[in-house]
């Protein structure tokens, strides 16, 4: 026989040893076995085999289980044995698992002394009858179900210590589903380590032929490998998620810090702008006082210088007011309500002489459509647009301004058309930016903030702005916001 054939022969022979069925008669006198089970009926069949094998061999039985399991087992045993008689002779001792457990559990831990005084004594006394002892205990499974894993493993160890003192066989049982989940893998191995025999659950045991059992082992191995791969993938994704979460937290933290810095800066600049107005008012008042008190004694040069001071401080005051308005329109809460645009524009024209004949002719194409917006912000916008429309005029030309609205789908577009100097195409975009002005202060006074206030306010109302213009051909400014449904 070649060495190759000999190896094959060895393998075939050893195959016979593979995947044996568990035989209760093979249990050693001092074995500590664990039975895993999927279904209660399988556990009861197993227990019946375990206990009846012992009873037939004239062994004593200590059976510690839940009331349900006790009831089901005894119903089975009664078909073959006189249970009452066996109980009265002390050959079959049945105990309630929870009640027995309560005798030696102290604050969630097993007290070994109390265990020795209760169960230890019972085992000792039963052994003294000179019959072999077979015990079944389900207390560990109760502790496990409660999530008290340490106590369950400790109780297994205490049973093992007792078995070192006295020879008896012990069987424990756990429902397999109490070990589901990746986190239970190690504790499952730990429980197995505490036992001399591990009896698999019925999905393996129930296979009748050796071949079926080998197939079931192969299927389990395949399942284990794919689960391990899935777990590795899950862990990788979890790690990835944690990294992303950490980055997000960092970004959120930085955004909060940045927002705080911006808020501080806003409060600071608002405060400064506000405080600068008081000394400015002083300058204006003292300039007026100077002229009132000493104007008659001053020559025209001095009077001119003082009026320069007054107008510069007035300009600066206007600039500060506009900055404050821009800041307010950018950050204040803007409540949107239906606004009667027709009344708003007519009131504005009535209010300012610059908008009235003979200074200007403003024709309103009544009635202007109502809109959804903020009345104060809209007043501010229209005041700026009308002021610009009458301001940017060629010398000697009387402002003629037309105002009308049109409905565009659900929005209302309001137009303000003037006959002014118009805007070069290259400036059409930049006029909306803050502090951008096309002409020097002397030619057309202003701060360069008005249109940026308009744009910011309209955008905050969910709308948009625009302008159509050509140099020397007047301008058509428009704003568009939702209409009243
Ligand atoms: P200000 O009017 O204080 O200069 P605005 O922000 O209101 O500032 O306007 C910015 C610039 O846009 C103006 O300086 C001007 O050059 C241009 N502009 C605004 N409105 C008109 C208009 N109706 N006609 C011509 N140019 C205009």
mmCIF file of C-alpha atoms in Angstrom, residues 5-277:
data_model
loop_
_atom_site.group_PDB
_atom_site.id
_atom_site.type_symbol
_atom_site.label_atom_id
_atom_site.label_comp_id
_atom_site.label_asym_id
_atom_site.label_seq_id
_atom_site.Cartn_x
_atom_site.Cartn_y
_atom_site.Cartn_z
ATOM 1 C CA UNK A 5 -3.399 5.228 0.119
ATOM 2 C CA UNK A 6 -2.560 4.720 3.784
ATOM 3 C CA UNK A 7 -3.299 8.356 4.513
ATOM 4 C CA UNK A 8 -6.653 8.060 2.744
ATOM 5 C CA UNK A 9 -7.491 4.941 4.747
ATOM 6 C CA UNK A 10 -6.619 6.750 7.972
ATOM 7 C CA UNK A 11 -8.887 9.559 6.972
ATOM 8 C CA UNK A 12 -11.811 7.241 6.212
ATOM 9 C CA UNK A 13 -11.435 5.520 9.552
ATOM 10 C CA UNK A 14 -11.265 8.763 11.464
ATOM 11 C CA UNK A 15 -14.395 9.970 9.629
ATOM 12 C CA UNK A 16 -16.346 7.415 11.678
ATOM 13 C CA UNK A 17 -15.346 9.342 14.776
ATOM 14 C CA UNK A 18 -16.645 12.579 13.418
ATOM 15 C CA UNK A 19 -19.880 14.179 14.518
ATOM 16 C CA UNK A 20 -21.066 11.590 17.022
ATOM 17 C CA UNK A 21 -24.497 11.759 18.619
ATOM 18 C CA UNK A 22 -24.559 12.518 22.307
ATOM 19 C CA UNK A 23 -25.343 9.491 24.433
ATOM 20 C CA UNK A 24 -26.568 10.104 27.993
ATOM 21 C CA UNK A 25 -25.237 6.701 29.073
ATOM 22 C CA UNK A 26 -21.768 7.889 28.240
ATOM 23 C CA UNK A 27 -21.943 10.643 30.846
ATOM 24 C CA UNK A 28 -19.194 10.165 33.401
ATOM 25 C CA UNK A 29 -20.012 10.028 37.095
ATOM 26 C CA UNK A 30 -18.430 13.430 37.653
ATOM 27 C CA UNK A 31 -19.065 15.186 34.335
ATOM 28 C CA UNK A 32 -20.283 18.755 34.216
ATOM 29 C CA UNK A 33 -22.191 19.123 30.948
ATOM 30 C CA UNK A 34 -24.045 21.946 29.349
ATOM 31 C CA UNK A 35 -27.014 21.528 27.060
ATOM 32 C CA UNK A 36 -27.861 24.334 24.641
ATOM 33 C CA UNK A 37 -31.385 24.257 23.237
ATOM 34 C CA UNK A 38 -33.538 26.153 20.792
ATOM 35 C CA UNK A 39 -36.946 24.883 21.747
ATOM 36 C CA UNK A 40 -38.389 23.994 25.177
ATOM 37 C CA UNK A 41 -39.752 20.661 23.933
ATOM 38 C CA UNK A 42 -36.238 19.614 22.946
ATOM 39 C CA UNK A 43 -34.940 20.541 26.398
ATOM 40 C CA UNK A 44 -37.687 18.480 28.073
ATOM 41 C CA UNK A 45 -36.852 15.436 25.893
ATOM 42 C CA UNK A 46 -33.176 15.816 26.766
ATOM 43 C CA UNK A 47 -33.898 16.202 30.461
ATOM 44 C CA UNK A 48 -36.188 13.201 30.387
ATOM 45 C CA UNK A 49 -33.379 11.117 28.851
ATOM 46 C CA UNK A 50 -30.860 12.448 31.374
ATOM 47 C CA UNK A 51 -33.060 11.898 34.450
ATOM 48 C CA UNK A 52 -34.593 8.601 33.405
ATOM 49 C CA UNK A 53 -31.166 7.139 32.555
ATOM 50 C CA UNK A 54 -30.113 8.051 36.091
ATOM 51 C CA UNK A 55 -33.272 6.687 37.733
ATOM 52 C CA UNK A 56 -32.964 3.413 35.849
ATOM 53 C CA UNK A 57 -29.379 3.090 37.076
ATOM 54 C CA UNK A 58 -30.611 3.646 40.673
ATOM 55 C CA UNK A 59 -28.996 7.040 40.928
ATOM 56 C CA UNK A 60 -30.357 9.868 43.055
ATOM 57 C CA UNK A 61 -31.599 12.961 41.236
ATOM 58 C CA UNK A 62 -31.515 16.632 42.288
ATOM 59 C CA UNK A 63 -33.540 18.583 39.751
ATOM 60 C CA UNK A 64 -33.488 22.405 40.055
ATOM 61 C CA UNK A 65 -35.596 24.062 37.333
ATOM 62 C CA UNK A 66 -38.305 26.593 36.554
ATOM 63 C CA UNK A 67 -41.845 25.557 37.597
ATOM 64 C CA UNK A 68 -42.798 25.111 33.894
ATOM 65 C CA UNK A 69 -39.878 22.810 33.158
ATOM 66 C CA UNK A 70 -40.482 20.870 36.385
ATOM 67 C CA UNK A 71 -44.126 20.365 35.458
ATOM 68 C CA UNK A 72 -43.370 19.305 31.870
ATOM 69 C CA UNK A 73 -40.600 16.921 32.904
ATOM 70 C CA UNK A 74 -42.591 15.223 35.634
ATOM 71 C CA UNK A 75 -45.494 14.725 33.253
ATOM 72 C CA UNK A 76 -43.110 12.772 31.015
ATOM 73 C CA UNK A 77 -41.411 10.884 33.851
ATOM 74 C CA UNK A 78 -44.722 9.815 35.383
ATOM 75 C CA UNK A 79 -45.315 7.607 32.340
ATOM 76 C CA UNK A 80 -42.418 5.369 33.471
ATOM 77 C CA UNK A 81 -41.791 6.120 37.138
ATOM 78 C CA UNK A 82 -43.697 6.562 40.360
ATOM 79 C CA UNK A 83 -42.503 10.082 40.981
ATOM 80 C CA UNK A 84 -44.311 10.574 44.323
ATOM 81 C CA UNK A 85 -42.687 7.455 45.679
ATOM 82 C CA UNK A 86 -39.256 8.438 44.408
ATOM 83 C CA UNK A 87 -39.741 11.867 46.011
ATOM 84 C CA UNK A 88 -40.772 10.422 49.361
ATOM 85 C CA UNK A 89 -37.749 8.081 49.321
ATOM 86 C CA UNK A 90 -35.474 11.028 48.608
ATOM 87 C CA UNK A 91 -34.336 9.529 45.282
ATOM 88 C CA UNK A 92 -35.821 12.395 43.278
ATOM 89 C CA UNK A 93 -35.519 15.880 44.745
ATOM 90 C CA UNK A 94 -37.201 18.642 42.718
ATOM 91 C CA UNK A 95 -36.479 22.294 43.581
ATOM 92 C CA UNK A 96 -37.689 25.636 42.199
ATOM 93 C CA UNK A 97 -34.697 27.369 40.541
ATOM 94 C CA UNK A 98 -35.589 30.967 41.502
ATOM 95 C CA UNK A 99 -36.394 30.028 45.098
ATOM 96 C CA UNK A 100 -33.161 28.045 45.487
ATOM 97 C CA UNK A 101 -31.183 30.897 43.962
ATOM 98 C CA UNK A 102 -32.624 33.363 46.476
ATOM 99 C CA UNK A 103 -31.079 31.337 49.302
ATOM 100 C CA UNK A 104 -27.505 32.225 48.348
ATOM 101 C CA UNK A 105 -27.701 35.392 46.217
ATOM 102 C CA UNK A 106 -26.642 38.551 48.081
ATOM 103 C CA UNK A 107 -26.942 41.893 46.260
ATOM 104 C CA UNK A 108 -26.672 40.315 42.814
ATOM 105 C CA UNK A 109 -23.678 38.089 43.648
ATOM 106 C CA UNK A 110 -23.398 34.437 44.579
ATOM 107 C CA UNK A 111 -22.412 34.015 48.228
ATOM 108 C CA UNK A 112 -20.326 30.830 48.320
ATOM 109 C CA UNK A 113 -20.861 30.266 52.059
ATOM 110 C CA UNK A 114 -24.627 30.443 51.742
ATOM 111 C CA UNK A 115 -24.373 28.156 48.692
ATOM 112 C CA UNK A 116 -22.387 25.633 50.761
ATOM 113 C CA UNK A 117 -24.969 25.833 53.579
ATOM 114 C CA UNK A 118 -27.930 25.246 51.267
ATOM 115 C CA UNK A 119 -27.104 23.308 48.093
ATOM 116 C CA UNK A 120 -23.706 22.116 49.319
ATOM 117 C CA UNK A 121 -25.352 20.410 52.316
ATOM 118 C CA UNK A 122 -28.091 18.905 50.151
ATOM 119 C CA UNK A 123 -25.533 17.408 47.737
ATOM 120 C CA UNK A 124 -23.440 16.098 50.622
ATOM 121 C CA UNK A 125 -26.425 14.441 52.315
ATOM 122 C CA UNK A 126 -27.604 12.869 49.068
ATOM 123 C CA UNK A 127 -24.111 11.514 48.328
ATOM 124 C CA UNK A 128 -24.042 9.988 51.840
ATOM 125 C CA UNK A 129 -26.889 7.656 50.845
ATOM 126 C CA UNK A 130 -24.236 5.816 48.821
ATOM 127 C CA UNK A 131 -26.082 6.118 45.570
ATOM 128 C CA UNK A 132 -24.497 8.041 42.654
ATOM 129 C CA UNK A 133 -25.925 11.531 42.195
ATOM 130 C CA UNK A 134 -27.121 13.158 38.978
ATOM 131 C CA UNK A 135 -28.038 16.856 39.226
ATOM 132 C CA UNK A 136 -29.619 19.329 36.873
ATOM 133 C CA UNK A 137 -29.500 23.062 37.542
ATOM 134 C CA UNK A 138 -31.163 25.872 35.673
ATOM 135 C CA UNK A 139 -30.218 28.689 38.051
ATOM 136 C CA UNK A 140 -27.306 29.784 35.850
ATOM 137 C CA UNK A 141 -29.720 30.222 32.934
ATOM 138 C CA UNK A 142 -31.958 32.442 35.108
ATOM 139 C CA UNK A 143 -28.984 34.652 36.048
ATOM 140 C CA UNK A 144 -27.951 34.765 32.388
ATOM 141 C CA UNK A 145 -31.444 35.797 31.294
ATOM 142 C CA UNK A 146 -31.340 38.629 33.864
ATOM 143 C CA UNK A 147 -28.103 39.837 32.261
ATOM 144 C CA UNK A 148 -26.128 38.948 35.403
ATOM 145 C CA UNK A 149 -23.398 37.192 33.386
ATOM 146 C CA UNK A 150 -20.692 37.446 36.070
ATOM 147 C CA UNK A 151 -22.901 35.763 38.659
ATOM 148 C CA UNK A 152 -23.813 32.979 36.176
ATOM 149 C CA UNK A 153 -20.150 32.218 35.409
ATOM 150 C CA UNK A 154 -19.295 32.426 39.115
ATOM 151 C CA UNK A 155 -22.065 29.965 39.975
ATOM 152 C CA UNK A 156 -20.710 27.543 37.356
ATOM 153 C CA UNK A 157 -17.300 27.787 39.063
ATOM 154 C CA UNK A 158 -18.833 27.202 42.524
ATOM 155 C CA UNK A 159 -20.586 24.072 41.193
ATOM 156 C CA UNK A 160 -17.199 22.927 39.853
ATOM 157 C CA UNK A 161 -15.634 23.466 43.291
ATOM 158 C CA UNK A 162 -18.374 21.357 44.857
ATOM 159 C CA UNK A 163 -17.758 18.616 42.281
ATOM 160 C CA UNK A 164 -14.114 18.519 43.386
ATOM 161 C CA UNK A 165 -15.337 17.592 46.886
ATOM 162 C CA UNK A 166 -18.042 15.124 45.878
ATOM 163 C CA UNK A 167 -18.414 12.910 42.857
ATOM 164 C CA UNK A 168 -21.633 13.677 41.004
ATOM 165 C CA UNK A 169 -22.634 14.458 37.463
ATOM 166 C CA UNK A 170 -24.127 17.846 36.740
ATOM 167 C CA UNK A 171 -26.065 19.151 33.770
ATOM 168 C CA UNK A 172 -26.848 22.805 33.024
ATOM 169 C CA UNK A 173 -29.017 24.149 30.204
ATOM 170 C CA UNK A 174 -29.124 27.493 28.406
ATOM 171 C CA UNK A 175 -31.468 28.607 25.634
ATOM 172 C CA UNK A 176 -29.249 29.259 22.610
ATOM 173 C CA UNK A 177 -30.996 32.565 21.828
ATOM 174 C CA UNK A 178 -29.682 34.023 25.085
ATOM 175 C CA UNK A 179 -26.280 34.135 23.353
ATOM 176 C CA UNK A 180 -27.356 35.953 20.196
ATOM 177 C CA UNK A 181 -25.221 38.929 19.253
ATOM 178 C CA UNK A 182 -21.560 39.517 18.583
ATOM 179 C CA UNK A 183 -20.956 40.760 22.135
ATOM 180 C CA UNK A 184 -21.899 37.326 23.561
ATOM 181 C CA UNK A 185 -19.245 35.369 21.630
ATOM 182 C CA UNK A 186 -16.665 35.509 24.410
ATOM 183 C CA UNK A 187 -19.121 34.831 27.215
ATOM 184 C CA UNK A 188 -20.410 31.813 25.258
ATOM 185 C CA UNK A 189 -16.851 30.427 25.076
ATOM 186 C CA UNK A 190 -16.430 31.181 28.766
ATOM 187 C CA UNK A 191 -19.520 29.155 29.654
ATOM 188 C CA UNK A 192 -18.298 26.269 27.454
ATOM 189 C CA UNK A 193 -14.916 26.326 29.237
ATOM 190 C CA UNK A 194 -16.590 25.736 32.585
ATOM 191 C CA UNK A 195 -18.031 22.429 31.357
ATOM 192 C CA UNK A 196 -16.469 19.067 30.547
ATOM 193 C CA UNK A 197 -19.096 18.354 27.836
ATOM 194 C CA UNK A 198 -20.908 20.714 25.531
ATOM 195 C CA UNK A 199 -24.118 19.354 23.999
ATOM 196 C CA UNK A 200 -25.169 21.283 20.894
ATOM 197 C CA UNK A 201 -28.726 22.455 20.343
ATOM 198 C CA UNK A 202 -31.267 20.371 18.395
ATOM 199 C CA UNK A 203 -30.489 21.844 14.962
ATOM 200 C CA UNK A 204 -27.383 19.647 15.128
ATOM 201 C CA UNK A 205 -28.531 16.844 17.449
ATOM 202 C CA UNK A 206 -31.717 16.190 15.464
ATOM 203 C CA UNK A 207 -29.767 15.214 12.323
ATOM 204 C CA UNK A 208 -30.068 11.466 12.231
ATOM 205 C CA UNK A 209 -27.209 10.421 9.935
ATOM 206 C CA UNK A 210 -23.526 11.122 10.271
ATOM 207 C CA UNK A 211 -23.506 12.593 6.780
ATOM 208 C CA UNK A 212 -26.321 15.028 7.642
ATOM 209 C CA UNK A 213 -24.459 16.121 10.756
ATOM 210 C CA UNK A 214 -21.239 16.689 8.824
ATOM 211 C CA UNK A 215 -23.204 18.753 6.309
ATOM 212 C CA UNK A 216 -24.770 20.772 9.113
ATOM 213 C CA UNK A 217 -21.312 21.435 10.606
ATOM 214 C CA UNK A 218 -20.051 22.594 7.195
ATOM 215 C CA UNK A 219 -23.085 24.872 6.793
ATOM 216 C CA UNK A 220 -22.444 26.314 10.281
ATOM 217 C CA UNK A 221 -18.787 26.904 9.448
ATOM 218 C CA UNK A 222 -19.783 28.695 6.255
ATOM 219 C CA UNK A 223 -22.294 30.796 8.206
ATOM 220 C CA UNK A 224 -19.644 31.640 10.781
ATOM 221 C CA UNK A 225 -17.209 32.766 8.080
ATOM 222 C CA UNK A 226 -19.750 34.952 6.323
ATOM 223 C CA UNK A 227 -20.907 36.408 9.648
ATOM 224 C CA UNK A 228 -17.318 37.188 10.569
ATOM 225 C CA UNK A 229 -16.886 38.959 7.225
ATOM 226 C CA UNK A 230 -20.116 40.888 7.814
ATOM 227 C CA UNK A 231 -19.020 41.833 11.320
ATOM 228 C CA UNK A 232 -15.648 43.031 10.012
ATOM 229 C CA UNK A 233 -17.455 45.122 7.378
ATOM 230 C CA UNK A 234 -19.888 46.467 10.008
ATOM 231 C CA UNK A 235 -16.973 47.374 12.295
ATOM 232 C CA UNK A 236 -15.212 49.116 9.402
ATOM 233 C CA UNK A 237 -18.344 51.109 8.594
ATOM 234 C CA UNK A 238 -18.856 51.948 12.269
ATOM 235 C CA UNK A 239 -15.284 53.185 12.502
ATOM 236 C CA UNK A 240 -15.802 55.215 9.374
ATOM 237 C CA UNK A 241 -19.003 56.668 10.816
ATOM 238 C CA UNK A 242 -17.229 57.531 14.062
ATOM 239 C CA UNK A 243 -14.484 59.315 12.123
ATOM 240 C CA UNK A 244 -17.078 61.253 10.110
ATOM 241 C CA UNK A 245 -18.971 62.061 13.308
ATOM 242 C CA UNK A 246 -15.764 63.329 14.933
ATOM 243 C CA UNK A 247 -15.065 65.532 11.889
ATOM 244 C CA UNK A 248 -18.631 66.812 11.949
ATOM 245 C CA UNK A 249 -18.395 67.579 15.674
ATOM 246 C CA UNK A 250 -15.180 69.484 15.069
ATOM 247 C CA UNK A 251 -16.756 71.429 12.204
ATOM 248 C CA UNK A 252 -19.844 72.184 14.324
ATOM 249 C CA UNK A 253 -17.629 73.334 17.172
ATOM 250 C CA UNK A 254 -15.635 75.600 14.838
ATOM 251 C CA UNK A 255 -18.819 76.983 13.284
ATOM 252 C CA UNK A 256 -20.163 77.774 16.753
ATOM 253 C CA UNK A 257 -16.900 79.490 17.689
ATOM 254 C CA UNK A 258 -16.946 81.422 14.433
ATOM 255 C CA UNK A 259 -20.585 82.387 14.916
ATOM 256 C CA UNK A 260 -19.759 83.599 18.429
ATOM 257 C CA UNK A 261 -16.855 85.659 17.081
ATOM 258 C CA UNK A 262 -19.077 87.132 14.341
ATOM 259 C CA UNK A 263 -21.810 87.927 16.887
ATOM 260 C CA UNK A 264 -19.259 89.617 19.171
ATOM 261 C CA UNK A 265 -17.950 91.621 16.234
ATOM 262 C CA UNK A 266 -21.464 92.620 15.203
ATOM 263 C CA UNK A 267 -22.333 93.732 18.735
ATOM 264 C CA UNK A 268 -19.022 95.605 18.913
ATOM 265 C CA UNK A 269 -19.466 97.437 15.605
ATOM 266 C CA UNK A 270 -23.114 98.183 16.388
ATOM 267 C CA UNK A 271 -22.063 99.613 19.761
ATOM 268 C CA UNK A 272 -19.262 101.702 18.243
ATOM 269 C CA UNK A 273 -21.503 103.051 15.460
ATOM 270 C CA UNK A 274 -24.162 103.915 17.961
ATOM 271 C CA UNK A 275 -21.762 105.647 20.365
ATOM 272 C CA UNK A 276 -20.142 107.687 17.564
ATOM 273 C CA UNK A 277 -23.429 109.515 16.908
#
